[in-house]
Coordinates of C-alpha atoms and ligand atoms in Angstrom, one line a residue:
Chain A
M2 CA -57.8 -32.2 -22.4
V3 CA -57.0 -28.7 -21.2
T4 CA -58.1 -26.0 -23.6
Q5 CA -55.7 -23.3 -24.4
S6 CA -56.5 -20.0 -22.7
V7 CA -55.9 -17.5 -25.4
G8 CA -55.2 -14.2 -23.8
L9 CA -54.8 -10.7 -25.1
P10 CA -51.8 -9.7 -27.2
Q11 CA -49.0 -9.0 -24.7
L12 CA -46.0 -8.6 -26.9
V13 CA -46.2 -7.1 -30.4
L14 CA -43.2 -6.8 -32.8
R15 CA -44.2 -4.4 -35.6
E16 CA -42.2 -4.1 -38.8
L17 CA -39.0 -4.8 -36.9
T18 CA -35.8 -4.2 -38.9
V19 CA -32.3 -4.5 -37.6
T20 CA -29.3 -3.6 -39.7
F21 CA -25.7 -3.9 -38.5
Q22 CA -22.9 -1.8 -39.6
R23 CA -20.2 -4.0 -41.1
R24 CA -16.7 -3.5 -39.9
R25 CA -15.4 -2.8 -43.4
G26 CA -18.3 -0.5 -44.4
G27 CA -21.6 -1.6 -45.8
T28 CA -24.5 -3.0 -43.7
V29 CA -26.0 -6.4 -43.0
A30 CA -29.7 -6.8 -42.4
A31 CA -30.1 -9.3 -39.6
V32 CA -33.9 -8.9 -39.3
E33 CA -36.2 -7.3 -41.8
S34 CA -39.7 -6.1 -41.4
L35 CA -40.6 -8.8 -38.9
D36 CA -44.0 -9.0 -37.3
L37 CA -45.1 -11.2 -34.5
T38 CA -47.5 -11.3 -31.6
V39 CA -47.3 -13.2 -28.3
R40 CA -50.5 -13.4 -26.2
E41 CA -50.7 -13.5 -22.5
K42 CA -49.7 -16.8 -20.9
E43 CA -48.7 -18.1 -24.3
F44 CA -45.6 -20.2 -25.0
V45 CA -44.3 -19.1 -28.4
C46 CA -41.3 -20.7 -30.1
I47 CA -39.3 -19.3 -33.0
V48 CA -37.3 -21.6 -35.2
G49 CA -35.3 -20.8 -38.3
P50 CA -32.1 -21.6 -40.1
S51 CA -28.8 -20.7 -38.4
G52 CA -27.8 -17.0 -38.6
C53 CA -31.3 -15.9 -39.6
G54 CA -31.5 -13.3 -36.9
K55 CA -33.3 -15.2 -34.1
S56 CA -31.0 -14.0 -31.3
T57 CA -31.0 -10.5 -32.7
M58 CA -34.8 -10.4 -32.6
L59 CA -34.8 -11.6 -29.0
R60 CA -32.2 -9.1 -28.0
V61 CA -34.3 -6.3 -29.4
V62 CA -37.2 -7.5 -27.3
A63 CA -34.9 -7.5 -24.3
G64 CA -33.9 -4.0 -25.1
L65 CA -30.2 -5.0 -25.6
V66 CA -30.2 -4.1 -29.3
R67 CA -31.9 -1.0 -30.7
P68 CA -34.0 -1.7 -33.9
S69 CA -33.2 0.3 -37.0
T70 CA -36.9 0.7 -37.7
G71 CA -40.1 -0.7 -36.3
E72 CA -41.0 -1.2 -32.7
V73 CA -41.5 -3.6 -29.8
I74 CA -44.6 -3.1 -27.7
L75 CA -45.0 -4.9 -24.3
N76 CA -48.3 -4.4 -22.6
G77 CA -49.0 -1.3 -24.6
R78 CA -45.6 0.3 -23.8
S79 CA -42.9 0.8 -26.3
V80 CA -39.6 -1.0 -25.3
V81 CA -36.6 1.3 -25.4
E82 CA -34.2 -0.2 -22.9
P83 CA -33.6 -3.4 -20.9
G84 CA -35.8 -3.9 -17.9
A85 CA -36.7 -6.4 -15.2
D86 CA -40.1 -6.9 -16.9
R87 CA -38.4 -9.0 -19.6
G88 CA -36.3 -11.8 -18.2
M89 CA -33.8 -13.5 -20.4
V90 CA -32.1 -16.9 -20.4
F91 CA -29.0 -17.2 -22.6
Q92 CA -27.5 -20.1 -24.4
S93 CA -24.1 -19.4 -22.7
Y94 CA -23.7 -19.9 -19.0
T95 CA -24.4 -16.5 -17.5
L96 CA -24.7 -17.2 -13.7
F97 CA -22.6 -14.8 -11.8
P98 CA -19.6 -17.0 -10.7
W99 CA -19.1 -15.0 -7.4
L100 CA -22.6 -15.6 -6.2
T101 CA -24.0 -18.8 -4.9
V102 CA -27.1 -20.3 -6.5
Q103 CA -29.2 -18.4 -3.9
G104 CA -27.3 -15.2 -4.5
N105 CA -27.8 -15.5 -8.2
V106 CA -31.5 -16.1 -7.8
E107 CA -31.8 -13.1 -5.4
F108 CA -29.9 -10.8 -7.7
G109 CA -32.9 -9.2 -9.4
P110 CA -35.1 -8.9 -6.2
R111 CA -32.1 -7.4 -4.4
L112 CA -31.8 -4.7 -7.0
R113 CA -35.4 -3.8 -6.4
D114 CA -34.9 -3.7 -2.7
V115 CA -37.4 -6.5 -2.0
P116 CA -37.5 -7.1 1.8
D117 CA -35.2 -9.9 3.0
A118 CA -37.9 -12.3 4.0
E119 CA -39.9 -12.0 0.8
R120 CA -36.7 -12.3 -1.2
A121 CA -35.6 -15.4 0.5
A122 CA -39.1 -16.9 0.1
A123 CA -39.1 -16.2 -3.6
A124 CA -35.6 -17.7 -4.0
R125 CA -36.7 -20.8 -2.1
R126 CA -39.7 -21.2 -4.2
Y127 CA -37.9 -20.9 -7.6
I128 CA -34.9 -23.0 -6.5
D129 CA -37.3 -25.7 -5.5
L130 CA -39.2 -25.3 -8.7
V131 CA -36.2 -26.0 -10.8
G132 CA -35.1 -28.9 -8.6
L133 CA -32.0 -27.3 -7.1
R134 CA -32.9 -27.7 -3.4
G135 CA -29.7 -28.6 -1.5
F136 CA -27.6 -26.5 -3.9
E137 CA -28.5 -23.1 -2.6
Q138 CA -25.0 -22.5 -1.3
S139 CA -23.1 -23.9 -4.2
Y140 CA -21.1 -21.7 -6.5
P141 CA -21.7 -22.1 -10.3
K142 CA -18.3 -23.7 -10.7
E143 CA -19.6 -26.6 -8.7
L144 CA -22.7 -27.2 -10.9
S145 CA -23.2 -29.1 -14.1
G146 CA -24.3 -27.3 -17.3
G147 CA -27.9 -28.4 -16.8
M148 CA -27.9 -27.2 -13.2
M149 CA -26.5 -23.9 -14.3
Q150 CA -29.2 -23.4 -16.8
R151 CA -31.9 -24.4 -14.3
A152 CA -30.5 -21.8 -11.9
A153 CA -30.5 -19.2 -14.6
I154 CA -34.2 -20.0 -15.3
A155 CA -34.9 -19.6 -11.5
R156 CA -33.0 -16.4 -11.5
S157 CA -35.1 -14.9 -14.3
L158 CA -38.4 -16.2 -12.7
A159 CA -37.6 -14.8 -9.3
N160 CA -37.7 -11.4 -10.8
D161 CA -41.4 -12.1 -11.8
P162 CA -41.0 -10.8 -15.3
E163 CA -44.0 -10.2 -17.6
I164 CA -42.4 -12.3 -20.2
L165 CA -39.6 -14.8 -20.3
L166 CA -37.2 -14.6 -23.3
M167 CA -35.2 -17.8 -23.9
D168 CA -32.4 -17.9 -26.5
E169 CA -31.6 -21.6 -27.1
P170 CA -31.2 -22.1 -23.3
F171 CA -30.5 -25.9 -23.8
G172 CA -28.4 -25.5 -26.9
A173 CA -25.1 -26.2 -25.1
L174 CA -26.4 -29.3 -23.3
D175 CA -26.1 -33.0 -24.2
A176 CA -29.1 -34.7 -25.7
Q177 CA -30.2 -36.5 -22.5
T178 CA -29.8 -33.5 -20.3
R179 CA -31.7 -31.4 -22.9
A180 CA -34.6 -33.8 -22.8
L181 CA -34.8 -33.6 -19.0
M182 CA -34.6 -29.8 -19.2
Q183 CA -37.4 -29.7 -21.7
E184 CA -39.6 -31.7 -19.4
L185 CA -38.6 -29.5 -16.5
L186 CA -39.5 -26.4 -18.4
L187 CA -42.9 -27.8 -19.3
N188 CA -43.5 -28.4 -15.7
V189 CA -42.3 -25.0 -14.6
W190 CA -44.4 -23.3 -17.2
Q191 CA -47.4 -25.3 -16.2
Q192 CA -47.0 -24.1 -12.7
T193 CA -46.1 -20.4 -13.3
R194 CA -48.0 -19.8 -16.5
K195 CA -45.5 -17.2 -17.7
T196 CA -45.6 -15.8 -21.1
V197 CA -42.6 -17.3 -22.9
L198 CA -40.8 -16.4 -26.2
F199 CA -38.4 -19.3 -26.9
V200 CA -35.8 -19.3 -29.6
T201 CA -34.4 -22.6 -30.8
H202 CA -33.2 -24.4 -33.8
D203 CA -34.4 -27.7 -32.5
I204 CA -37.7 -28.4 -34.3
E205 CA -38.8 -31.1 -31.8
E206 CA -38.2 -28.8 -28.9
S207 CA -40.3 -26.1 -30.4
I208 CA -43.3 -28.5 -31.0
L209 CA -42.9 -30.1 -27.6
L210 CA -42.9 -26.8 -25.8
G211 CA -44.9 -24.3 -27.8
D212 CA -48.5 -23.3 -28.3
R213 CA -47.4 -21.7 -31.6
V214 CA -44.2 -21.9 -33.6
Y215 CA -43.1 -19.1 -35.8
I216 CA -40.8 -20.2 -38.7
M217 CA -38.3 -17.6 -39.8
T218 CA -36.9 -17.1 -43.3
A219 CA -33.2 -17.2 -44.0
R220 CA -31.3 -13.9 -43.3
P221 CA -32.6 -11.2 -43.3
G222 CA -35.0 -12.9 -41.0
R223 CA -38.7 -12.3 -41.2
I224 CA -41.6 -14.5 -40.3
K225 CA -42.2 -17.1 -43.0
E226 CA -45.2 -18.8 -41.4
E227 CA -46.9 -19.6 -38.2
V228 CA -47.8 -23.1 -37.0
A229 CA -50.4 -23.7 -34.3
I230 CA -49.4 -26.6 -32.0
S231 CA -52.7 -27.9 -30.7
L232 CA -51.2 -30.9 -28.8
P233 CA -53.1 -31.3 -25.5
R234 CA -51.6 -29.9 -22.3
P235 CA -50.2 -30.7 -19.9
R236 CA -47.6 -32.3 -22.2
T237 CA -45.0 -34.9 -21.4
V238 CA -42.2 -36.2 -23.6
E239 CA -44.4 -39.1 -24.7
V240 CA -46.1 -36.7 -27.0
V241 CA -43.1 -36.9 -29.4
D242 CA -44.3 -40.3 -30.6
S243 CA -47.8 -39.2 -31.4
E244 CA -49.1 -39.1 -34.9
A245 CA -49.8 -35.4 -34.7
F246 CA -46.3 -34.6 -33.4
I247 CA -44.7 -36.4 -36.2
R248 CA -46.8 -34.7 -38.8
L249 CA -45.9 -31.3 -37.4
R250 CA -42.3 -32.2 -37.3
R251 CA -42.2 -33.2 -40.9
Y252 CA -44.0 -30.1 -41.9
I253 CA -41.8 -27.6 -40.0
H254 CA -38.7 -29.5 -41.1
K255 CA -39.6 -29.1 -44.8
S256 CA -40.4 -25.5 -44.3
I257 CA -37.0 -24.7 -42.7
R258 CA -35.2 -26.9 -45.2
E259 CA -36.5 -24.7 -48.0
E260 CA -35.0 -21.7 -46.2
S261 CA -31.7 -23.3 -45.5
L262 CA -31.3 -24.3 -49.1
K263 CA -31.8 -20.7 -50.1
V264 CA -28.7 -19.7 -48.2
L265 CA -26.7 -22.4 -49.9
A266 CA -28.0 -21.5 -53.4
Chain B
M18 CA -33.3 -35.5 -12.5
K19 CA -30.1 -37.1 -11.4
E20 CA -27.3 -34.6 -12.0
R21 CA -24.7 -34.1 -9.4
A22 CA -22.1 -31.5 -8.9
P23 CA -18.8 -32.7 -10.3
A24 CA -17.1 -34.6 -7.6
Q25 CA -14.1 -32.7 -6.1
S26 CA -11.5 -35.0 -7.5
A27 CA -8.6 -33.6 -5.5
V28 CA -8.9 -36.1 -2.7
T29 CA -9.9 -39.4 -4.4
P30 CA -10.0 -39.1 -8.1
A31 CA -13.1 -40.9 -9.4
P32 CA -12.3 -43.6 -11.9
R33 CA -13.0 -42.3 -15.4
E34 CA -14.0 -43.9 -18.6
G35 CA -11.1 -45.5 -20.4
Q36 CA -9.1 -45.7 -17.3
T37 CA -8.0 -49.1 -16.1
R38 CA -7.2 -49.3 -12.4
G39 CA -5.2 -52.4 -11.8
R40 CA -3.5 -51.5 -8.6
A41 CA -5.0 -49.6 -5.7
S42 CA -1.9 -47.5 -5.4
F43 CA -1.4 -44.2 -7.2
G44 CA 0.4 -45.3 -10.3
L45 CA 2.5 -43.4 -12.9
Q46 CA -0.4 -43.9 -15.3
D47 CA -2.6 -41.7 -13.2
A48 CA 0.0 -39.0 -12.7
L49 CA 0.6 -38.6 -16.4
R50 CA -3.0 -37.7 -17.4
P51 CA -3.0 -34.2 -18.7
H52 CA -4.6 -31.6 -16.4
E53 CA -5.7 -34.2 -13.8
P54 CA -5.0 -33.3 -10.2
I55 CA -2.6 -35.7 -8.4
G56 CA -2.6 -36.4 -4.7
R57 CA -0.9 -34.1 -2.2
S58 CA 1.8 -36.5 -1.2
A59 CA 2.6 -37.2 -4.9
Y60 CA 2.9 -33.5 -5.4
L61 CA 5.2 -33.0 -2.5
G62 CA 7.2 -36.0 -3.6
G63 CA 7.8 -34.2 -6.9
V64 CA 8.8 -31.0 -5.2
S65 CA 11.3 -32.8 -2.9
T66 CA 12.8 -34.8 -5.7
T67 CA 13.7 -31.6 -7.5
V68 CA 15.1 -29.9 -4.4
L69 CA 17.1 -33.0 -3.5
L70 CA 18.5 -33.3 -7.0
I71 CA 19.7 -29.7 -7.0
M72 CA 21.2 -30.0 -3.6
L73 CA 22.9 -33.2 -4.6
S74 CA 24.5 -31.8 -7.8
W75 CA 25.5 -28.7 -5.9
S76 CA 27.2 -30.8 -3.2
V77 CA 29.0 -33.0 -5.8
L78 CA 30.2 -30.0 -7.8
T79 CA 31.6 -28.1 -4.8
Y80 CA 32.7 -30.8 -2.3
G81 CA 34.0 -32.9 -5.1
G82 CA 36.2 -29.9 -6.1
L83 CA 34.8 -30.0 -9.7
V84 CA 34.2 -26.2 -9.7
P85 CA 36.5 -23.6 -8.1
Q86 CA 35.1 -22.1 -4.9
L87 CA 35.3 -18.6 -6.4
F88 CA 32.6 -19.5 -8.9
L89 CA 30.4 -21.8 -6.8
P90 CA 30.6 -21.8 -3.0
A91 CA 29.7 -25.0 -1.2
P92 CA 26.3 -25.2 0.6
T93 CA 28.0 -24.9 4.0
D94 CA 29.9 -21.8 2.8
V95 CA 26.7 -20.1 1.9
I96 CA 25.1 -21.0 5.2
R97 CA 28.1 -19.6 7.0
A98 CA 28.0 -16.4 5.0
A99 CA 24.3 -16.0 5.7
A100 CA 24.9 -16.5 9.4
A101 CA 27.6 -13.8 9.3
L102 CA 25.4 -11.4 7.4
L103 CA 22.6 -12.0 9.8
R104 CA 24.9 -11.4 12.8
E105 CA 26.1 -8.1 11.3
G106 CA 22.5 -7.2 10.7
S107 CA 23.1 -6.2 7.1
L108 CA 21.0 -9.0 5.5
Q109 CA 18.0 -7.7 7.5
I110 CA 18.7 -4.1 6.5
H111 CA 19.1 -4.9 2.8
T112 CA 16.1 -7.1 2.8
M113 CA 13.9 -4.5 4.5
A114 CA 15.2 -1.8 2.1
S115 CA 14.3 -3.9 -0.9
L116 CA 10.9 -4.9 0.5
T117 CA 10.0 -1.3 1.3
V118 CA 10.9 -0.2 -2.2
I119 CA 9.1 -3.0 -4.0
L120 CA 6.0 -2.9 -2.0
T121 CA 5.6 0.9 -2.3
G122 CA 6.3 1.0 -6.0
W123 CA 4.2 -2.0 -6.8
A124 CA 1.3 -0.9 -4.5
L125 CA 1.2 2.6 -6.1
A126 CA 1.1 1.0 -9.5
V127 CA -1.7 -1.4 -8.5
L128 CA -3.7 1.4 -7.0
I129 CA -3.8 3.4 -10.3
A130 CA -3.4 0.7 -12.9
V131 CA -6.2 -1.6 -11.8
P132 CA -9.0 1.0 -12.0
L133 CA -7.6 2.5 -15.1
G134 CA -7.2 -0.9 -16.8
I135 CA -10.7 -1.9 -15.9
L136 CA -12.1 1.4 -17.4
M137 CA -9.8 1.1 -20.4
G138 CA -11.1 -2.4 -21.2
T139 CA -14.7 -1.4 -20.6
L140 CA -15.0 2.1 -22.2
K141 CA -13.7 2.6 -25.7
L142 CA -13.3 6.3 -24.9
V143 CA -10.8 5.6 -22.1
E144 CA -9.0 3.1 -24.3
A145 CA -8.6 5.8 -27.0
L146 CA -7.2 8.3 -24.5
V147 CA -4.8 6.0 -22.8
E148 CA -3.7 3.2 -25.1
P149 CA -1.3 5.2 -27.4
I150 CA 0.8 6.5 -24.4
I151 CA 0.8 3.2 -22.7
N152 CA 1.8 1.2 -25.7
F153 CA 4.7 3.6 -26.3
V154 CA 6.1 3.6 -22.8
R155 CA 5.6 -0.1 -22.4
Y156 CA 8.3 -0.8 -25.0
L157 CA 10.8 1.5 -23.4
P158 CA 12.9 -0.8 -21.1
V159 CA 12.7 0.6 -17.6
S160 CA 16.5 0.3 -17.4
A161 CA 16.7 2.9 -20.1
L162 CA 14.8 5.4 -18.0
I163 CA 17.0 4.9 -14.9
P164 CA 19.6 7.6 -15.9
L165 CA 16.8 10.1 -16.4
L166 CA 15.2 9.2 -13.1
I167 CA 18.4 9.6 -11.2
L168 CA 18.8 13.0 -12.9
Y169 CA 15.4 14.0 -11.7
I170 CA 15.1 12.5 -8.3
G171 CA 18.5 11.3 -7.3
I172 CA 19.6 7.8 -6.2
G173 CA 17.5 7.5 -3.0
T174 CA 14.5 5.3 -2.2
A175 CA 12.2 7.5 -4.3
E176 CA 14.1 6.8 -7.5
K177 CA 13.9 3.0 -7.0
V178 CA 10.2 3.3 -6.1
A179 CA 9.8 5.1 -9.4
V180 CA 11.6 2.4 -11.3
V181 CA 9.4 -0.3 -9.9
F182 CA 6.3 1.8 -10.4
I183 CA 7.0 2.5 -14.1
G184 CA 8.1 -1.1 -14.7
T185 CA 4.9 -2.5 -13.4
F186 CA 2.3 0.2 -14.0
F187 CA 2.2 0.2 -17.8
Q188 CA 2.2 -3.6 -18.1
L189 CA -0.5 -3.9 -15.5
V190 CA -2.8 -1.4 -17.1
L191 CA -2.7 -3.4 -20.3
L192 CA -3.1 -6.8 -18.6
V193 CA -6.0 -5.6 -16.5
S194 CA -7.7 -3.9 -19.5
D195 CA -7.5 -7.2 -21.3
V196 CA -9.1 -9.0 -18.4
S197 CA -12.0 -6.5 -18.3
A198 CA -12.4 -6.5 -22.1
N199 CA -12.8 -10.3 -21.9
V200 CA -15.6 -10.3 -19.5
S201 CA -18.4 -12.1 -21.3
K202 CA -21.0 -9.7 -22.8
D203 CA -23.7 -12.2 -22.1
L204 CA -22.9 -11.9 -18.4
L205 CA -23.3 -8.1 -18.5
D206 CA -26.4 -8.4 -20.6
S207 CA -28.0 -10.8 -18.3
A208 CA -27.5 -8.3 -15.5
Y209 CA -29.3 -5.7 -17.6
T210 CA -32.2 -8.0 -18.2
L211 CA -32.5 -8.6 -14.5
G212 CA -33.1 -4.8 -14.1
A213 CA -29.6 -3.5 -13.4
K214 CA -28.6 -0.1 -14.7
R215 CA -25.3 0.8 -16.2
R216 CA -23.6 1.9 -12.9
T217 CA -24.8 -1.3 -11.1
V218 CA -23.6 -3.4 -13.9
L219 CA -20.2 -1.8 -13.6
S220 CA -19.9 -2.2 -9.9
R221 CA -21.8 -5.4 -9.2
V222 CA -21.0 -7.4 -12.3
L223 CA -18.0 -6.2 -14.3
L224 CA -15.9 -5.5 -11.2
P225 CA -16.3 -8.9 -9.5
A226 CA -16.0 -10.6 -12.8
T227 CA -12.5 -9.2 -13.3
L228 CA -11.2 -10.1 -9.8
P229 CA -9.7 -13.5 -10.6
G230 CA -7.8 -12.2 -13.6
V231 CA -6.7 -9.1 -11.7
M232 CA -5.4 -11.3 -8.9
D233 CA -3.4 -13.4 -11.3
N234 CA -1.9 -10.3 -12.8
L235 CA -1.0 -8.9 -9.4
R236 CA 1.0 -12.0 -8.8
I237 CA 2.7 -11.9 -12.2
T238 CA 3.7 -8.2 -12.0
M239 CA 5.0 -8.7 -8.5
G240 CA 7.4 -11.2 -10.0
W241 CA 8.5 -8.6 -12.6
A242 CA 8.8 -5.9 -10.0
W243 CA 11.7 -7.9 -8.4
T244 CA 13.6 -7.7 -11.7
Y245 CA 13.2 -3.9 -11.9
L246 CA 14.1 -3.4 -8.3
V247 CA 17.3 -5.4 -8.5
V248 CA 18.3 -3.5 -11.7
A249 CA 17.7 -0.2 -10.0
E250 CA 19.7 -1.4 -7.0
L251 CA 22.6 -2.6 -9.2
V252 CA 22.8 0.7 -11.1
A253 CA 23.1 3.2 -8.2
S254 CA 22.4 2.5 -4.6
D255 CA 23.7 2.1 -1.2
R256 CA 21.4 -0.5 0.2
G257 CA 19.1 -3.3 -0.9
L258 CA 19.7 -6.9 -1.9
G259 CA 20.8 -5.9 -5.4
Y260 CA 23.4 -3.6 -3.8
M261 CA 24.5 -6.3 -1.5
I262 CA 25.1 -8.6 -4.4
L263 CA 27.1 -6.0 -6.3
D264 CA 29.1 -5.1 -3.2
S265 CA 29.9 -8.8 -2.6
M266 CA 31.1 -9.1 -6.1
R267 CA 33.6 -6.3 -5.6
G268 CA 35.1 -8.2 -2.7
L269 CA 34.8 -11.5 -4.6
F270 CA 32.6 -12.9 -1.8
T271 CA 30.8 -15.3 -4.0
D272 CA 29.1 -17.0 -1.0
R273 CA 27.5 -13.6 -0.1
I274 CA 26.3 -13.2 -3.7
F275 CA 24.6 -16.6 -3.3
V276 CA 23.0 -15.5 0.0
G277 CA 21.5 -12.5 -1.9
L278 CA 20.2 -14.6 -4.7
L279 CA 18.7 -17.2 -2.4
T280 CA 17.0 -14.4 -0.4
I281 CA 15.5 -12.9 -3.5
G282 CA 14.4 -16.3 -4.7
L283 CA 12.8 -17.2 -1.3
L284 CA 11.0 -13.9 -1.0
G285 CA 9.6 -14.4 -4.5
L286 CA 8.4 -17.8 -3.6
M287 CA 6.9 -16.4 -0.4
F288 CA 5.0 -13.7 -2.3
D289 CA 3.8 -16.3 -4.9
Q290 CA 2.4 -18.4 -2.1
I291 CA 0.8 -15.5 -0.4
F292 CA -1.0 -14.5 -3.7
K293 CA -2.2 -18.1 -4.2
W294 CA -3.5 -18.2 -0.7
L295 CA -5.2 -14.9 -1.1
H296 CA -6.8 -16.1 -4.3
R297 CA -8.2 -19.2 -2.6
T298 CA -9.3 -17.3 0.5
L299 CA -10.8 -14.1 -1.1
L300 CA -12.2 -15.7 -4.3
P301 CA -13.3 -19.2 -3.3
W302 CA -15.7 -19.1 -6.2
S303 CA -13.0 -18.6 -8.8
P304 CA -12.6 -21.6 -11.1
R305 CA -8.9 -21.2 -10.5
A306 CA -9.1 -21.1 -6.8
Ligands
ATP424 N1 -23.3 -7.1 -33.3 C1 -23.4 -7.5 -34.6 N2 -22.7 -6.8 -35.5 C2 -22.7 -7.2 -36.8 N3 -23.4 -8.3 -37.3 C3 -24.2 -9.0 -36.4 C4 -24.2 -8.6 -35.0 N4 -25.0 -9.5 -34.3 C5 -25.4 -10.3 -35.3 N5 -25.0 -10.0 -36.5 C6 -25.3 -10.7 -37.8 O1 -26.7 -10.8 -37.9 C7 -27.0 -12.1 -38.4 C8 -28.0 -12.8 -37.4 O2 -27.4 -13.1 -36.2 P1 -28.1 -13.8 -35.0 O3 -27.1 -14.1 -34.0 O4 -29.3 -13.0 -34.7 O5 -28.6 -15.2 -35.7 P2 -29.3 -16.5 -35.1 O6 -30.5 -16.8 -35.9 O7 -29.4 -16.3 -33.6 O8 -28.2 -17.5 -35.4 P3 -27.9 -18.9 -34.6 O9 -28.9 -19.9 -35.0 O10 -26.5 -19.3 -35.1 O11 -27.9 -18.6 -33.1 C9 -25.8 -12.9 -38.6 O12 -25.4 -12.9 -39.9 C10 -24.7 -12.1 -37.7 O13 -23.5 -12.2 -38.4
MG425 MG1 -28.6 -17.2 -31.9

């Protein structure tokens, strides 16, 4: 059993509030007074009812949305704009269609003028890591959904970000492919030990992947509670049948259900 | 991990679920599946069937004496008229005149409309500045402007270029702005999270993302440009295919009218094919290539 290496706080969200202007006047609070911390090399998952502000929270961390109040601090610096230090993988397919897999993976390094040889080596490493060897010269239109998301993960990793933000990256995939992708991500994470902040509405996914799971309240989203996942690592999908896994699943499920019911009430 | 790229089904369509394949040959069953590609020979078969049917009815109507020759000349009459026009050299002159006007007017429109449309779809400020004018002019039929243009610049080549320009420009701006407004926000955002700055996102992401849509609209507006051109040539002109048609009508040379129509049709077909070829060659990554 590998013990968890608990690092220093790397990402801190403090009293984060995001309100959107409604088209017909008035405002909606998507996220309200949200606090959370991600430590170095930690894999943190966020689950919550639909529309509770998970994507909004992640987009604030990425610097794509400006918070109304509160702040995001990454390695001691306040986040004000998007940057290569925070890679993001989206639920929708966002590979650049005009670039090959290799071109996509080299996109970030190319922007930073990384020398050719180094860039090619990084691309090769991450393309191999996500199991896309042989598809370097394929265009996205020639790939399946799962392959596109793997390439998107490689593209983010090739930029060597300090933290990887993932917004339901497997949400658009069928169940079998999703299971394979989860296994692949566990493997990739084991080898790269990136800090990951992973948003999902799939409870099993969050337990399988995460060191900790934050449960969000219904909109306006804030942290309802935090669940430590002390399942041994390295993990494989077999863990889902374990007693501990099932207990955690039941617990988180109940907690989210309470929140979802609030929305309906 | 056993995923494969979707097989390129154009050559040998892979059998799919729910598809029974009794015979080895390419049956009607296969050809009637929505959106499925059919073989090249099957496609060409379809094309030649249509062409043959048209030629057949044309021949029956004319050689069978069902329609007076003044209304519909026989195929051989049209061929003879075309040969005569070629010998005189007038078909070449009129075709060149039309091509010059259409290419100049259309290219000028493209040169300005494409960048403007991309900016308009991307920056709300540009949209606010440009949209009211464009939406107003767009609904003015170009033909209504021809008298004014003749008054301003006479009936020479410049006037016809202006007609083609105005006809295509305003439509193209709106079409292209739609294309660029529809570029996925996540695509742009993922570029930002890879470290791109605003200018880079515009030039390295937004611009290439619009290319397939822009290419389609270039093809479509080129088709419209022919309409505006011929209208301009019919109103006041001394050369061009539109003029040739009008002039033939005055002498009741129906066969020459048909030569003019066929030439316009064939040129249109040629341009269409060129654009499709360009799309495939320049944008091999495009889902529509
Ligand atoms: N740009 C915006 N303008 C106005 N309202 C917005 C905007 N973005 C999000 N919202 C609103 O904020 C709330 C939270 O949205 P968000 O997409 O963050 O939720 P989510 O938890 O990711 O949902 P899902 O599980 O469906 O992905 C929603 O009610 C949404 O309508
Ligand atoms: Mg979301």
